[in-house]
Amino acid sequence: MTAKRPRPAVTGAGGRVVVVSASVGGGHDGVARELAQRLRAAGRTVDLVDALDLLPGRLGHLLCRFYRLQLTVAPRSWGWLLAALDTRALTAVGGGVARLAVRRLEAILDADVVLTVSTYPMATQALARVRARGHLRAPLVVHLTDPSVHRLSISRHAALTVAPTDVAARQARRLGAGPTVVVPPLVATGFRPVIGPAERDRLRAAFHLPARRRLALVVSGSWGVGDIERKPDRGAD
């Protein structure tokens, strides 16, 4: 089965841009969608590709289900796994899984592709492999979506690495990234600061929030993993 090429929303001059993300949570896809929207607004042809669909059979989606189960049942184990990803042995395993996506990825990357962007570590490794094999001449841009960087997120085949913070940029360079720039996280234009007290009061009323009390925003990711509603212990920061 060959991965189907998504139909671009806008046809622009100068070839296609292919953005490879992964439907793991919402962060990678969120950045990819916003990037694609901005490029399309500039008249470019953009294809969005889900890296999970590039793996054989249902492997990608099985890995996603396992990841969600891991975060739900044993969330602390994710920190251990991230630490282990800085070892060359586990990085090699991750790279091996990414190589399984190469065949379908090569079928998508025609000669008209002028730029590829990855917002997901496995996609980064797969695109890097395609480039190393000589099947991709277009530059590869790695767009980091997390403030913490591990080895799978970085490739020496990337022409540019985009980091969301100075800390992430330093970590990327330490792990061997080439040219690296810091760009504020891509956020949809609908998310913006409140304009004036009147809008603030209107929004508080719409969401049945206290008119004057200070509010705390609890962010738990698109899956809502963790005991979000548990009150912190007394004396906790």
mmCIF file of N, CA and C in Angstrom, residues 25 32 38 51 80 114 155 159 163 183 191:
data_model
loop_
_atom_site.group_PDB
_atom_site.id
_atom_site.type_symbol
_atom_site.label_atom_id
_atom_site.label_comp_id
_atom_site.label_asym_id
_atom_site.label_seq_id
_atom_site.Cartn_x
_atom_site.Cartn_y
_atom_site.Cartn_z
ATOM 1 N N GLY A 25 -0.643 13.025 20.161
ATOM 2 C CA GLY A 25 -1.016 14.210 20.912
ATOM 3 C C GLY A 25 -1.466 15.286 19.938
ATOM 4 N N ALA A 32 2.529 21.969 12.666
ATOM 5 C CA ALA A 32 2.527 21.664 11.231
ATOM 6 C C ALA A 32 1.371 22.358 10.517
ATOM 7 N N ARG A 38 0.318 29.275 6.998
ATOM 8 C CA ARG A 38 1.061 30.499 6.684
ATOM 9 C C ARG A 38 1.751 30.393 5.322
ATOM 10 N N ALA A 51 3.317 11.020 9.699
ATOM 11 C CA ALA A 51 4.375 10.000 9.708
ATOM 12 C C ALA A 51 3.858 8.644 10.145
ATOM 13 N N TRP A 80 11.763 8.656 32.046
ATOM 14 C CA TRP A 80 12.869 7.683 31.950
ATOM 15 C C TRP A 80 13.201 7.405 30.486
ATOM 16 N N VAL A 114 10.417 21.329 -3.180
ATOM 17 C CA VAL A 114 11.487 22.311 -3.018
ATOM 18 C C VAL A 114 11.902 22.485 -1.561
ATOM 19 N N SER A 155 19.226 16.035 13.291
ATOM 20 C CA SER A 155 19.908 15.348 12.195
ATOM 21 C C SER A 155 20.944 16.263 11.569
ATOM 22 N N ALA A 159 19.267 21.228 6.870
ATOM 23 C CA ALA A 159 19.866 22.506 6.466
ATOM 24 C C ALA A 159 19.636 23.569 7.530
ATOM 25 N N ALA A 163 14.270 26.166 16.671
ATOM 26 C CA ALA A 163 14.025 25.842 18.080
ATOM 27 C C ALA A 163 13.060 26.850 18.690
ATOM 28 N N VAL A 183 12.827 30.615 17.046
ATOM 29 C CA VAL A 183 11.600 31.243 16.557
ATOM 30 C C VAL A 183 10.511 30.980 17.595
ATOM 31 N N PHE A 191 -5.395 32.797 18.813
ATOM 32 C CA PHE A 191 -4.905 32.915 20.185
ATOM 33 C C PHE A 191 -4.077 34.202 20.293
#
